[in-house]
Amino acid sequence: MVLSVRVGLVGHCRPDASYLIQVLRSVGVLEPVRINDDNTLSDFLTEGPAVLLVNRVLDGDFEDSDGVGLIARVRRKHPSVVC
């Protein structure tokens, strides 16, 4: 079964993201997206409803230094996003 949900992997290092992509594909998510900066995150969120898997300690170039801060910021701007 293929799931039509859009999933973003936010702030994960390459090894963790690779493992998460394998797991997500095994449950039917076709194209999980690696997100490691605010610009990519913004672009991803403008494309419509999404689910974000946010790392506790962010790897990449984000305004926030931790996942909790990023989640709070995303929820203020995009209340329909599931984090």
PDB file of C-alpha atoms in Angstrom:
ATOM      1  CA  MET A   1       0.000   0.000   0.000  1.00  0.00           C
ATOM      2  CA  VAL A   2       1.334   3.436  -0.957  1.00  0.00           C
ATOM      3  CA  LEU A   3       0.704   6.321   1.418  1.00  0.00           C
ATOM      4  CA  SER A   4       0.143   9.767  -0.061  1.00  0.00           C
ATOM      5  CA  VAL A   5       1.380  11.624   3.003  1.00  0.00           C
ATOM      6  CA  ARG A   6       4.315  13.989   2.533  1.00  0.00           C
ATOM      7  CA  VAL A   7       7.029  13.368   5.137  1.00  0.00           C
ATOM      8  CA  GLY A   8       9.963  15.661   5.841  1.00  0.00           C
ATOM      9  CA  LEU A   9      13.012  14.488   7.790  1.00  0.00           C
ATOM     10  CA  VAL A  10      14.196  17.639   9.542  1.00  0.00           C
ATOM     11  CA  GLY A  11      17.705  18.075  10.885  1.00  0.00           C
ATOM     12  CA  HIS A  12      18.825  14.439  10.744  1.00  0.00           C
ATOM     13  CA  CYS A  13      22.404  13.454   9.922  1.00  0.00           C
ATOM     14  CA  ARG A  14      22.941  11.422   6.751  1.00  0.00           C
ATOM     15  CA  PRO A  15      23.118   7.972   8.455  1.00  0.00           C
ATOM     16  CA  ASP A  16      19.972   8.592  10.515  1.00  0.00           C
ATOM     17  CA  ALA A  17      18.112  10.014   7.509  1.00  0.00           C
ATOM     18  CA  SER A  18      19.073   7.000   5.395  1.00  0.00           C
ATOM     19  CA  TYR A  19      17.708   4.620   8.009  1.00  0.00           C
ATOM     20  CA  LEU A  20      14.492   6.645   8.427  1.00  0.00           C
ATOM     21  CA  ILE A  21      13.987   6.713   4.651  1.00  0.00           C
ATOM     22  CA  GLN A  22      14.258   2.920   4.522  1.00  0.00           C
ATOM     23  CA  VAL A  23      11.719   2.538   7.324  1.00  0.00           C
ATOM     24  CA  LEU A  24       9.294   5.041   5.790  1.00  0.00           C
ATOM     25  CA  ARG A  25       9.499   3.374   2.384  1.00  0.00           C
ATOM     26  CA  SER A  26       8.821  -0.004   4.007  1.00  0.00           C
ATOM     27  CA  VAL A  27       5.482   1.332   5.300  1.00  0.00           C
ATOM     28  CA  GLY A  28       4.486   2.923   1.996  1.00  0.00           C
ATOM     29  CA  VAL A  29       5.866   6.481   2.068  1.00  0.00           C
ATOM     30  CA  LEU A  30       7.340   6.846  -1.418  1.00  0.00           C
ATOM     31  CA  GLU A  31       9.369  10.035  -1.239  1.00  0.00           C
ATOM     32  CA  PRO A  32      10.479  11.163   2.227  1.00  0.00           C
ATOM     33  CA  VAL A  33      12.387  14.451   1.904  1.00  0.00           C
ATOM     34  CA  ARG A  34      15.600  15.334   3.757  1.00  0.00           C
ATOM     35  CA  ILE A  35      15.437  18.883   5.109  1.00  0.00           C
ATOM     36  CA  ASN A  36      18.606  20.417   6.528  1.00  0.00           C
ATOM     37  CA  ASP A  37      18.036  24.156   6.263  1.00  0.00           C
ATOM     38  CA  ASP A  38      15.307  26.747   6.749  1.00  0.00           C
ATOM     39  CA  ASN A  39      14.943  27.476   3.016  1.00  0.00           C
ATOM     40  CA  THR A  40      14.230  23.843   2.154  1.00  0.00           C
ATOM     41  CA  LEU A  41      11.842  23.610   5.111  1.00  0.00           C
ATOM     42  CA  SER A  42       9.963  26.713   3.969  1.00  0.00           C
ATOM     43  CA  ASP A  43       9.656  25.391   0.412  1.00  0.00           C
ATOM     44  CA  PHE A  44       8.450  22.003   1.683  1.00  0.00           C
ATOM     45  CA  LEU A  45       5.797  23.583   3.912  1.00  0.00           C
ATOM     46  CA  THR A  46       4.388  25.792   1.143  1.00  0.00           C
ATOM     47  CA  GLU A  47       3.512  22.668  -0.879  1.00  0.00           C
ATOM     48  CA  GLY A  48       0.646  21.754   1.447  1.00  0.00           C
ATOM     49  CA  PRO A  49      -0.108  19.394   4.339  1.00  0.00           C
ATOM     50  CA  ALA A  50       2.842  17.456   5.688  1.00  0.00           C
ATOM     51  CA  VAL A  51       4.270  15.424   8.521  1.00  0.00           C
ATOM     52  CA  LEU A  52       7.677  16.380   9.914  1.00  0.00           C
ATOM     53  CA  LEU A  53      10.004  14.021  11.771  1.00  0.00           C
ATOM     54  CA  VAL A  54      12.165  16.521  13.645  1.00  0.00           C
ATOM     55  CA  ASN A  55      15.481  15.623  15.229  1.00  0.00           C
ATOM     56  CA  ARG A  56      16.001  16.692  18.848  1.00  0.00           C
ATOM     57  CA  VAL A  57      19.412  18.223  18.053  1.00  0.00           C
ATOM     58  CA  LEU A  58      19.309  19.740  14.577  1.00  0.00           C
ATOM     59  CA  ASP A  59      21.957  18.904  12.010  1.00  0.00           C
ATOM     60  CA  GLY A  60      22.023  21.624   9.382  1.00  0.00           C
ATOM     61  CA  ASP A  61      21.489  25.344   8.957  1.00  0.00           C
ATOM     62  CA  PHE A  62      18.408  26.349  10.955  1.00  0.00           C
ATOM     63  CA  GLU A  63      17.389  29.458  12.871  1.00  0.00           C
ATOM     64  CA  ASP A  64      16.717  27.210  15.865  1.00  0.00           C
ATOM     65  CA  SER A  65      19.406  25.156  17.591  1.00  0.00           C
ATOM     66  CA  ASP A  66      17.075  22.387  18.728  1.00  0.00           C
ATOM     67  CA  GLY A  67      14.069  20.516  17.419  1.00  0.00           C
ATOM     68  CA  VAL A  68      11.709  21.765  20.130  1.00  0.00           C
ATOM     69  CA  GLY A  69      12.268  25.383  19.110  1.00  0.00           C
ATOM     70  CA  LEU A  70      11.825  24.531  15.451  1.00  0.00           C
ATOM     71  CA  ILE A  71       8.570  22.683  16.142  1.00  0.00           C
ATOM     72  CA  ALA A  72       7.194  25.679  18.061  1.00  0.00           C
ATOM     73  CA  ARG A  73       8.105  28.015  15.207  1.00  0.00           C
ATOM     74  CA  VAL A  74       6.594  25.729  12.550  1.00  0.00           C
ATOM     75  CA  ARG A  75       3.376  25.237  14.541  1.00  0.00           C
ATOM     76  CA  ARG A  76       2.899  29.034  14.836  1.00  0.00           C
ATOM     77  CA  LYS A  77       3.243  29.555  11.071  1.00  0.00           C
ATOM     78  CA  HIS A  78       1.706  26.267   9.825  1.00  0.00           C
ATOM     79  CA  PRO A  79      -0.822  24.912  12.338  1.00  0.00           C
ATOM     80  CA  SER A  80      -1.928  22.105  10.000  1.00  0.00           C
ATOM     81  CA  VAL A  81       1.536  20.514   9.940  1.00  0.00           C
ATOM     82  CA  VAL A  82       1.996  17.458  12.145  1.00  0.00           C
ATOM     83  CA  CYS A  83       5.321  17.470  14.002  1.00  0.00           C
TER      84      CYS A  83
END
